[in-house]
């Protein structure tokens, strides 16, 4: 049995992709539990910070998703680690401060529209943590997109935000029950309080991921942003 | 073809961007259908499609206009049309701020170029930088470089190019309302524009303005001049670029792989407000657009080092990749914005980091190399003057043709940052 600290839960269409940290030979590394039949989970009742016991077996997933492991018998929750503790572990796992080091390969910009991508056989991993100097969220047709500045000063523009909690927060902010002008209210929040709350947080940290190959390209995504959004922030705008 | 000004143009833009995202073979879905629900695009492709449209149309937040609407081609077209027409139904979205300036409010009345008068074979430059002879020719495709003679500098080269342009337009310097200068090597005061003002004997009330951006400086200057003319603040403007790299990027101060690429030269253009009484045909300025792709900022950094040397960080491979990708994207965006097919062009006045990259860019763009004037191969990378010297060459070749055979010209360039910008010129 392996103990897995759940660090990522991302939204992939109707399902969720999950990543956790596993300690192995003194190293902390990312592992992506998948079922024997699918890469994602239609139902995943756990939260980030949960420590789960599970059986993981190697899985020869296609590059760059070398972190994939098959879980045979589901999960058993052992305990929960608070957010700052999760980030402390993430800082000891895969981490990079420059674009070239994120996935150990060249990152290209989309020649047609927005976003960045890598070629499927080039990355040495599909998930990596990073610190940011600055971060901006915006909405494009209700889809949250992130632009961020790495420690190296390089700017990554227009990344899709797939973090389940942040996507859920945005959905909640746009819910009809919240009344009029909710899009503009959310935009105001993203342009003001969001910045303070996220960047001034001592455990501000994020992880970037690569999609599975899609039309022969792996797209960069903002998988996880700490701090996670709090329900009470919805009362502020 | 005319720039996009009507509904058909916007519709064409929407369909072209959709095909770029979905693939040229993809069937066109019914215009009212939900593109995501029907699987024509996934949610990432939908956003990418909108981003492509934003980039091509200049509407910066098209996505905001499509919130709470079905993601269909029809709604996209209506949102784009409303944004560009400033319709009240576009709400708080982009409207008049994205309206293009009056098309061709400024014309290029004449141009001139001046190159460093010493022609140096690239092998000699190889040896001076301590590199194996033939490296610049083999690796970068540079055959020779134009170096300034002892009595030449940014001021003399710039003034020579400007005088050629003034003479060609039969324009006296007292007619100038502004002198706009750009350079990446003149780093002292009085600034280059101020010195050119004195050298050309412009009248005292003629403004002198220096525009930055390094290799993008010329395109920046064109946009500034167009704005001054379109707003009615100027009728006649001289844009002058001038760069003397050979005194800055010297052996011992920078690595030969970087310093060896650059030559010395200048260009000048006389811009005038368009009116009905032009003595001869001319090119008019279309739209210009700009941006900064910060993810490439680390590819090139140049700063003064404390020991008097130059601290030039130059990741050649990353820079080449970024330059080609971005220039190709700018060319694609100009094509979409202008509605002018690249195959119909008179030529492309783009930045030319080195001849190899020009060849690669031509290939990526699917264009014959002849559409790109030979600048870097014979003179080296001229920095902010490369685009200007290339544009001068295209204008000169067009002048030998009847005006009704002239094609449009695209200009596109890059600067450290990674700054990028481009625009187009059409027969006026």
XYZ file of C-alpha atoms in Angstrom:
665
model
C 0.000 0.000 0.000
C 1.145 3.533 -0.815
C 0.312 6.766 0.932
C -0.588 9.505 -1.475
C -1.008 13.180 -0.570
C -3.577 14.581 -2.987
C -2.304 17.844 -4.422
C -4.145 18.294 -7.707
C -7.714 17.803 -8.715
C -8.293 19.255 -12.133
C -11.382 19.474 -14.245
C -11.194 17.706 -17.593
C -14.555 18.011 -19.313
C -17.042 16.095 -17.178
C -14.336 14.203 -15.249
C -11.461 14.925 -12.908
C -7.762 14.273 -13.185
C -5.985 13.634 -9.902
C -2.341 13.948 -8.915
C -0.715 13.230 -5.593
C 2.696 13.188 -3.984
C 4.384 9.955 -3.058
C 7.536 9.559 -0.984
C 9.909 7.056 -2.510
C 13.516 6.452 -1.491
C 13.642 9.774 0.299
C 12.342 11.653 -2.729
C 8.963 13.239 -3.098
C 7.508 12.906 -6.524
C 4.239 13.326 -8.326
C 2.065 10.380 -9.173
C -1.159 10.370 -11.134
C -3.553 7.604 -10.067
C -5.657 6.389 -12.963
C -8.077 3.498 -13.286
C -7.268 0.571 -15.525
C -9.759 1.873 -18.063
C -9.570 5.670 -17.930
C -7.228 8.555 -17.238
C -9.738 10.492 -15.227
C -12.327 10.027 -12.502
C -15.976 10.716 -13.000
C -16.426 10.723 -9.243
C -13.652 11.674 -6.850
C -14.984 12.441 -3.377
C -11.668 13.522 -1.818
C -10.045 16.884 -1.398
C -6.613 18.317 -1.791
C -4.602 17.686 1.315
C -6.198 14.294 1.904
C -3.722 11.504 2.506
C -5.055 8.350 0.864
C -3.872 4.793 1.095
C -3.998 2.954 -2.176
C -2.401 0.253 -4.303
C -0.472 1.685 -7.214
C 1.073 -0.294 -9.983
C 3.234 0.975 -12.857
C 1.453 1.903 -16.012
C 3.153 2.443 -19.316
C 1.293 5.624 -20.177
C 2.242 7.580 -23.246
C 4.816 10.341 -22.834
C 4.852 12.839 -21.278
C 2.478 11.416 -18.641
C 5.153 9.318 -17.012
C 3.539 9.870 -13.612
C 0.535 7.610 -14.394
C -0.031 4.682 -11.986
C -2.982 2.288 -11.947
C -4.940 2.022 -8.715
C -6.479 -1.339 -8.155
C -8.698 -1.173 -5.085
C -9.779 2.407 -4.586
C -8.710 4.729 -1.791
C -8.814 4.865 1.964
C -8.551 8.249 3.572
C -6.083 8.380 6.456
C -5.834 12.019 7.377
C -5.875 15.523 5.960
C -2.941 17.938 5.696
C -3.721 21.658 5.862
C -3.030 23.846 2.827
C 0.316 25.300 3.970
C 1.521 21.762 4.659
C 0.530 20.613 1.162
C 2.471 23.495 -0.360
C 5.497 22.678 1.804
C 5.501 19.182 0.298
C 4.945 20.527 -3.231
C 7.999 22.742 -2.850
C 10.045 19.577 -2.253
C 8.697 17.858 -5.386
C 9.229 18.786 -9.038
C 9.886 22.505 -9.229
C 11.331 24.947 -11.753
C 11.739 28.680 -12.135
C 12.139 29.040 -15.866
C 10.208 28.057 -18.937
C 12.915 25.726 -20.214
C 13.128 23.885 -16.889
C 9.395 23.411 -16.346
C 9.117 20.296 -18.460
C 12.728 19.999 -19.596
C 11.848 20.845 -23.166
C 11.073 23.664 -25.540
C 7.701 25.337 -25.077
C 6.081 26.820 -28.131
C 3.358 29.368 -28.490
C 0.197 28.670 -30.411
C 0.629 30.058 -33.899
C -3.086 30.492 -34.360
C -4.724 31.404 -31.090
C -3.787 31.530 -27.418
C -1.838 29.278 -25.111
C 1.441 27.383 -25.128
C 2.312 23.821 -25.967
C 5.060 21.208 -26.019
C 5.674 18.358 -28.413
C 4.567 15.060 -26.852
C 7.873 13.199 -26.950
C 10.018 16.024 -25.620
C 8.877 16.734 -22.043
C 10.528 14.814 -19.232
C 7.395 15.107 -17.060
C 3.869 16.385 -17.297
C 3.559 18.304 -14.031
C 5.784 20.856 -12.346
C 5.537 23.360 -9.518
C 6.666 26.955 -9.750
C 6.726 30.250 -7.892
C 5.327 33.318 -9.609
C 6.224 36.973 -9.450
C 2.817 37.965 -10.691
C -0.420 36.347 -11.719
C -3.571 37.487 -13.467
C -6.833 35.687 -14.061
C -9.250 36.718 -16.746
C -12.360 35.280 -18.295
C -12.650 34.495 -21.953
C -16.208 33.456 -22.753
C -16.588 32.276 -19.137
C -13.428 30.176 -19.402
C -10.835 31.241 -16.839
C -7.399 31.865 -18.287
C -4.224 32.724 -16.415
C -1.225 34.833 -17.298
C 1.763 34.565 -14.996
C 5.337 35.695 -14.591
C 7.853 33.026 -13.615
C 10.762 33.714 -11.260
C 12.936 33.987 -14.370
C 10.820 36.903 -15.574
C 9.362 34.915 -18.446
C 5.678 35.518 -19.042
C 3.286 32.662 -19.759
C 0.121 33.991 -21.309
C -3.330 32.660 -21.660
C -3.136 29.305 -19.912
C -6.413 27.498 -19.306
C -7.217 27.181 -15.609
C -8.308 23.633 -14.835
C -8.011 23.686 -11.035
C -11.276 22.138 -9.779
C -11.635 24.482 -6.817
C -10.919 27.663 -8.752
C -13.220 26.566 -11.575
C -15.885 25.799 -9.003
C -15.387 29.206 -7.411
C -15.832 30.936 -10.757
C -18.928 28.883 -11.528
C -20.343 29.814 -8.133
C -19.543 33.477 -8.725
C -21.390 33.383 -12.030
C -24.410 31.464 -10.697
C -27.681 33.145 -11.633
C -28.752 33.300 -8.000
C -26.025 35.864 -7.386
C -28.040 38.487 -9.202
C -27.173 41.168 -11.689
C -23.809 42.153 -13.130
C -22.170 39.040 -11.784
C -19.673 38.836 -14.640
C -18.498 42.381 -14.043
C -18.452 41.828 -10.280
C -16.305 38.744 -10.749
C -13.992 40.607 -13.108
C -13.615 43.379 -10.548
C -12.748 40.780 -7.940
C -10.199 39.137 -10.224
C -8.657 42.532 -10.949
C -8.414 43.635 -7.334
C -8.949 41.469 -4.244
C -7.853 38.311 -6.031
C -4.423 39.756 -6.557
C -3.977 40.670 -2.878
C -5.399 37.457 -1.522
C -3.353 35.183 -3.740
C -0.019 36.916 -4.130
C 0.295 38.015 -0.512
C -0.478 34.535 0.779
C 2.664 32.975 2.310
C 1.868 29.643 0.740
C 1.191 31.044 -2.700
C 2.302 28.389 -5.159
C 1.155 26.893 -8.379
C 1.611 23.840 -10.519
C 1.530 23.720 -14.259
C 0.611 20.628 -16.196
C 0.582 19.346 -19.736
C -2.491 17.895 -21.382
C -2.352 14.490 -22.989
C -1.423 14.763 -26.661
C -4.218 16.459 -28.564
C -3.666 16.904 -32.304
C -0.032 15.980 -31.574
C 0.451 18.776 -29.058
C 0.457 18.887 -25.258
C -0.999 22.147 -23.977
C 0.142 23.931 -20.832
C -2.496 24.332 -18.135
C -2.649 25.920 -14.726
C -3.415 22.771 -12.752
C -3.310 24.119 -9.253
C -3.240 27.486 -7.603
C -2.638 27.899 -3.903
C -4.198 29.386 -1.898
C -7.422 27.666 -2.865
C -10.457 29.970 -3.063
C -12.611 30.360 0.017
C -16.376 30.316 -0.031
C -16.559 33.510 2.025
C -14.761 35.449 -0.715
C -17.993 35.237 -2.685
C -19.549 37.564 -0.107
C -17.015 40.250 -0.948
C -18.232 41.025 -4.442
C -8.174 43.438 -51.714
C -9.444 46.058 -49.339
C -8.990 45.958 -45.579
C -11.893 44.514 -43.659
C -14.599 47.109 -43.420
C -17.797 45.236 -44.159
C -19.807 42.267 -42.968
C -18.345 39.919 -45.551
C -14.903 40.744 -44.311
C -15.797 39.924 -40.698
C -17.501 36.729 -41.758
C -14.443 35.691 -43.741
C -12.271 36.403 -40.705
C -14.470 34.250 -38.443
C -14.442 31.348 -40.881
C -10.731 31.611 -41.552
C -9.913 31.563 -37.824
C -12.292 28.650 -37.287
C -10.585 26.652 -40.028
C -7.186 27.410 -38.571
C -8.313 25.985 -35.256
C -10.456 23.079 -36.434
C -8.308 22.186 -39.437
C -8.823 23.088 -43.068
C -10.508 19.754 -43.757
C -13.047 20.119 -40.960
C -16.631 20.549 -42.182
C -18.168 23.902 -41.440
C -20.917 23.424 -38.837
C -24.274 25.102 -39.101
C -23.773 28.700 -37.999
C -26.215 28.535 -35.083
C -24.927 25.262 -33.607
C -22.993 25.102 -30.351
C -19.403 24.464 -31.487
C -18.445 22.772 -28.220
C -21.578 20.658 -27.797
C -21.305 19.394 -31.363
C -17.630 18.584 -30.897
C -16.460 20.946 -33.645
C -14.121 22.457 -31.056
C -13.319 21.491 -27.502
C -13.384 24.195 -24.824
C -9.676 24.844 -25.253
C -10.066 25.085 -29.002
C -13.000 27.469 -28.546
C -10.878 29.846 -26.496
C -7.989 29.483 -28.932
C -10.376 30.339 -31.784
C -11.529 33.469 -29.929
C -7.937 34.451 -29.207
C -7.074 34.098 -32.884
C -10.014 36.321 -33.772
C -9.028 38.880 -31.139
C -5.520 38.957 -32.469
C -6.621 39.225 -36.069
C -9.358 41.793 -35.556
C -7.848 43.978 -32.855
C -10.894 43.409 -30.607
C -9.155 42.700 -27.354
C -11.918 41.084 -25.307
C -14.189 39.316 -27.706
C -14.674 36.591 -25.118
C -16.419 39.093 -22.850
C -19.022 39.747 -25.532
C -19.796 36.069 -25.853
C -20.449 35.312 -22.227
C -23.742 33.597 -21.571
C -24.201 33.047 -25.285
C -24.098 29.841 -27.239
C -20.587 29.392 -28.609
C -21.616 29.376 -32.259
C -20.186 30.873 -35.419
C -23.211 33.121 -35.750
C -22.874 34.596 -32.269
C -19.159 35.024 -32.758
C -19.718 36.890 -36.003
C -22.336 39.152 -34.403
C -20.114 39.886 -31.416
C -17.198 40.744 -33.675
C -19.329 42.885 -35.946
C -20.818 44.776 -32.999
C -17.442 45.312 -31.407
C -15.936 46.739 -34.568
C -18.939 48.821 -35.526
C -19.292 50.307 -32.055
C -22.905 49.180 -31.937
C -24.678 50.005 -28.680
C -25.573 46.337 -28.416
C -21.935 45.574 -27.754
C -22.453 46.911 -24.245
C -19.342 47.818 -22.315
C -17.137 45.838 -24.653
C -14.558 47.188 -27.045
C -15.995 49.514 -29.581
C -14.662 52.821 -30.743
C -11.300 52.299 -29.118
C -10.642 49.547 -31.611
C -11.742 51.486 -34.646
C -8.861 51.721 -37.053
C -7.463 55.120 -37.833
C -8.584 56.523 -41.120
C -7.185 54.142 -43.685
C -4.212 55.510 -45.542
C -4.434 58.902 -43.860
C -0.664 58.989 -44.353
C 1.311 58.134 -47.450
C 4.986 57.446 -47.974
C 6.047 60.204 -50.317
C 9.639 59.022 -50.688
C 12.377 56.952 -49.094
C 16.141 56.625 -48.956
C 18.815 54.394 -47.482
C 22.476 54.746 -46.596
C 24.781 51.882 -45.686
C 28.146 51.837 -44.028
C 30.576 52.428 -46.885
C 33.065 49.694 -45.954
C 32.007 46.323 -47.346
C 33.657 43.604 -45.276
C 33.607 39.915 -46.293
C 32.127 37.826 -43.490
C 35.311 35.737 -43.274
C 37.210 38.838 -42.213
C 34.656 39.417 -39.472
C 35.001 35.757 -38.421
C 38.731 36.226 -37.986
C 38.359 39.526 -36.119
C 36.097 37.812 -33.581
C 38.414 34.811 -33.314
C 35.976 32.436 -35.006
C 36.850 29.933 -37.734
C 36.727 31.583 -41.150
C 33.454 30.782 -42.871
C 31.382 30.428 -39.707
C 29.123 33.432 -40.339
C 28.610 32.416 -43.966
C 27.945 28.796 -43.136
C 25.876 29.177 -39.972
C 24.073 32.448 -40.583
C 24.246 32.862 -44.352
C 25.979 36.245 -44.143
C 28.250 36.919 -47.117
C 29.411 40.407 -46.241
C 28.751 43.230 -43.816
C 28.391 46.969 -44.283
C 30.602 48.738 -41.744
C 30.769 52.460 -41.163
C 33.940 54.193 -42.286
C 35.875 56.289 -39.792
C 34.012 59.474 -40.671
C 30.569 57.820 -40.574
C 28.271 57.464 -37.583
C 24.548 57.292 -36.804
C 24.156 60.990 -37.505
C 25.950 61.066 -40.853
C 24.298 57.883 -42.133
C 20.862 59.001 -40.931
C 21.267 62.458 -42.408
C 22.425 61.004 -45.729
C 19.370 58.719 -45.934
C 17.086 61.613 -44.944
C 18.526 63.937 -47.559
C 17.938 61.298 -50.222
C 14.313 60.961 -49.144
C 13.791 64.720 -49.009
C 15.342 65.166 -52.442
C 13.248 62.368 -53.930
C 10.058 64.068 -52.742
C 11.264 67.544 -53.653
C 10.632 68.472 -50.053
C 12.612 71.070 -48.160
C 13.454 70.413 -44.492
C 11.467 73.500 -43.527
C 8.311 71.578 -44.475
C 8.879 68.962 -41.779
C 6.523 69.013 -38.800
C 8.266 66.178 -37.008
C 11.479 64.207 -37.206
C 11.045 60.779 -35.670
C 14.281 58.894 -35.169
C 14.952 55.377 -34.007
C 18.262 53.689 -33.302
C 19.601 50.926 -31.099
C 23.206 52.089 -31.040
C 23.149 55.881 -30.534
C 23.028 56.154 -26.775
C 24.112 59.710 -26.029
C 22.540 63.155 -25.786
C 21.521 65.266 -27.605
C 19.488 62.421 -28.932
C 19.674 61.264 -32.529
C 16.410 63.023 -33.432
C 17.684 66.290 -31.957
C 21.001 66.029 -33.782
C 19.263 65.187 -37.058
C 16.988 68.174 -36.528
C 20.057 70.427 -36.428
C 21.864 68.598 -39.194
C 18.910 68.768 -41.582
C 18.205 72.399 -40.653
C 14.570 71.768 -39.873
C 12.653 74.786 -38.603
C 12.608 75.351 -34.855
C 8.946 74.431 -34.496
C 9.525 71.010 -36.052
C 9.373 68.415 -33.284
C 12.145 65.878 -32.721
C 11.136 62.567 -31.208
C 13.160 59.435 -30.449
C 11.303 56.131 -30.532
C 12.688 52.965 -28.935
C 12.066 49.290 -29.456
C 15.447 48.333 -30.965
C 14.759 46.261 -34.085
C 11.053 47.085 -33.780
C 11.824 50.820 -33.703
C 10.985 51.457 -37.341
C 7.508 49.907 -37.117
C 6.938 51.825 -33.867
C 7.945 55.017 -35.641
C 5.571 54.351 -38.538
C 2.678 53.911 -36.113
C 3.555 57.097 -34.204
C 3.849 59.085 -37.426
C 0.569 57.721 -38.691
C -1.103 58.756 -35.441
C 0.298 62.289 -35.635
C -0.877 62.677 -39.220
C -4.280 61.046 -38.679
C -4.960 63.285 -35.681
C -4.145 66.379 -37.697
C -1.107 67.327 -35.618
C 1.311 66.963 -38.521
C 1.271 66.964 -42.294
C 4.861 66.053 -43.118
C 7.071 63.761 -41.063
C 10.526 62.316 -41.616
C 11.159 58.908 -40.067
C 14.857 58.152 -39.824
C 16.503 54.959 -38.605
C 20.247 54.699 -38.091
C 22.451 52.066 -36.487
C 26.207 51.670 -36.254
C 26.783 48.345 -34.538
C 30.395 47.931 -35.547
C 31.559 50.361 -32.842
C 29.461 48.817 -30.096
C 29.539 45.096 -30.816
C 33.303 44.955 -31.252
C 35.608 41.945 -30.898
C 36.547 41.611 -27.248
C 33.316 43.240 -26.063
C 30.849 40.619 -27.279
C 31.000 37.084 -28.647
C 31.399 36.798 -32.408
C 28.309 34.595 -32.736
C 26.336 37.650 -31.657
C 28.403 40.707 -32.598
C 29.435 39.291 -35.958
C 25.858 39.337 -37.232
C 25.454 43.104 -37.240
C 26.209 45.752 -39.831
C 25.716 49.504 -40.098
C 23.078 51.373 -42.047
C 20.269 53.891 -42.089
C 16.941 54.508 -43.783
C 14.586 57.431 -44.085
C 10.989 57.931 -45.144
C 9.017 61.043 -45.813
C 5.402 60.675 -44.748
C 2.713 63.088 -45.775
C -0.964 63.513 -45.088
C -2.954 62.026 -47.907
C -4.700 64.572 -50.088
C -6.126 64.644 -53.566
C -3.200 66.348 -55.254
C -0.338 63.908 -55.267
C 2.184 64.388 -58.009
C 2.770 60.634 -58.308
C 1.479 57.314 -56.999
C 2.462 56.349 -53.471
C 1.896 53.756 -50.792
C -0.488 54.563 -47.964
C -0.160 53.242 -44.416
C -2.679 50.634 -43.299
C -3.110 49.532 -39.700
C -0.376 48.623 -37.238
C -0.539 46.418 -34.200
C 1.920 45.597 -31.459
C 2.510 43.372 -28.471
C 5.059 41.820 -26.199
C 5.613 38.045 -25.893
C 7.323 38.044 -22.517
C 7.896 34.303 -22.497
C 10.796 34.926 -24.878
C 12.295 37.779 -22.860
C 15.215 35.639 -21.739
C 16.344 34.857 -25.286
C 18.169 38.157 -25.708
C 19.325 40.710 -23.147
C 21.907 43.394 -23.757
C 23.257 45.641 -21.002
C 26.375 47.600 -20.134
C 28.779 45.562 -18.024
C 30.710 47.335 -15.220
C 34.068 46.695 -16.948
C 33.030 48.672 -20.000
C 32.154 45.595 -21.988
C 28.686 44.700 -23.102
C 26.826 42.014 -21.279
C 24.988 40.330 -24.139
C 22.978 37.265 -23.262
C 22.042 35.690 -26.550
C 20.435 32.268 -26.684
C 20.707 31.881 -30.445
C 18.612 28.756 -30.729
C 15.770 29.983 -28.537
C 15.846 33.368 -30.205
C 15.726 31.866 -33.685
C 12.780 29.701 -32.738
C 10.973 32.610 -31.134
C 11.739 34.956 -34.014
C 10.387 32.623 -36.661
C 7.321 31.655 -34.678
C 6.439 35.205 -33.824
C 7.197 36.742 -37.212
C 5.129 34.090 -38.921
C 2.305 34.765 -36.498
C 2.511 38.509 -37.143
C 2.442 37.908 -40.900
C -0.609 35.678 -40.433
C -2.316 38.325 -38.327
C -1.592 41.064 -40.859
C -3.086 38.869 -43.546
C -6.213 38.274 -41.495
C -6.604 41.892 -40.435
C -5.968 43.396 -43.837
C -7.754 40.838 -45.954
C -4.716 40.938 -48.239
C -3.475 37.508 -49.340
C 0.251 37.094 -48.775
C 0.556 35.591 -52.249
C -0.398 38.956 -53.770
C 2.270 40.987 -51.994
C 4.836 43.232 -53.576
C 7.166 42.233 -50.776
C 7.708 41.868 -47.052
C 9.812 44.359 -45.141
C 10.480 42.224 -42.095
C 13.249 42.154 -39.594
C 16.113 39.963 -40.813
C 18.039 38.619 -37.805
C 20.194 36.696 -40.262
C 19.743 35.352 -43.810
C 19.173 31.766 -42.656
C 16.177 32.857 -40.635
C 14.801 34.831 -43.566
C 14.960 31.672 -45.676
C 13.233 29.745 -42.925
C 10.596 32.444 -42.486
C 9.873 32.478 -46.217
C 9.449 28.707 -46.106
C 7.196 28.824 -43.044
C 5.097 31.535 -44.660
C 4.896 29.578 -47.926
C 6.372 32.480 -49.864
C 9.212 32.704 -52.382
C 12.393 34.108 -50.880
C 12.380 36.845 -53.529
C 9.538 38.549 -51.667
C 12.056 39.413 -48.929
C 14.616 41.987 -50.096
C 18.235 40.979 -49.626
C 19.484 42.974 -46.642
C 21.115 40.777 -44.014
C 22.968 38.625 -46.552
C 24.963 41.573 -47.923
C 24.936 44.098 -45.111
C 24.298 42.124 -41.906
C 21.555 42.628 -39.354
C 21.021 46.405 -39.330
C 18.994 46.470 -36.123
C 16.273 49.114 -36.199
C 17.257 49.925 -39.788
C 16.726 46.449 -41.246
C 13.007 46.891 -41.900
C 13.566 50.401 -43.235
C 16.286 49.361 -45.675
C 14.114 46.429 -46.785
C 11.092 48.685 -47.278
C 13.189 51.162 -49.244
C 14.286 48.314 -51.531
C 10.686 47.181 -52.097
C 9.530 50.727 -52.838
C 12.355 51.166 -55.286
C 11.513 47.941 -57.113
C 7.817 48.918 -57.215
C 8.694 52.293 -58.717
C 9.847 50.558 -61.889
C 6.347 49.121 -62.383
C 3.132 50.871 -63.409
C 1.206 51.790 -60.243
C -1.705 49.530 -61.153
C 0.661 46.547 -60.883
C 1.754 47.392 -57.352
C 0.951 44.876 -54.647
C 0.598 45.586 -50.960
C 3.577 45.431 -48.588
C 3.671 43.816 -45.156
C 6.082 44.982 -42.511
C 6.784 42.985 -39.350
C 9.502 43.110 -36.778
C 10.671 42.052 -33.334
C 12.629 43.624 -30.539
C 14.075 42.347 -27.261
C 11.290 41.670 -24.803
C 10.103 39.994 -27.045
C 8.400 42.990 -28.617
C 6.593 42.398 -31.848
C 4.619 44.483 -34.277
C 3.492 44.689 -37.826
C 1.279 46.393 -40.316
C 0.670 46.894 -43.983
C 1.012 49.423 -46.763
C -1.257 49.602 -49.779
C -1.096 51.572 -53.007
C -2.926 54.796 -52.132
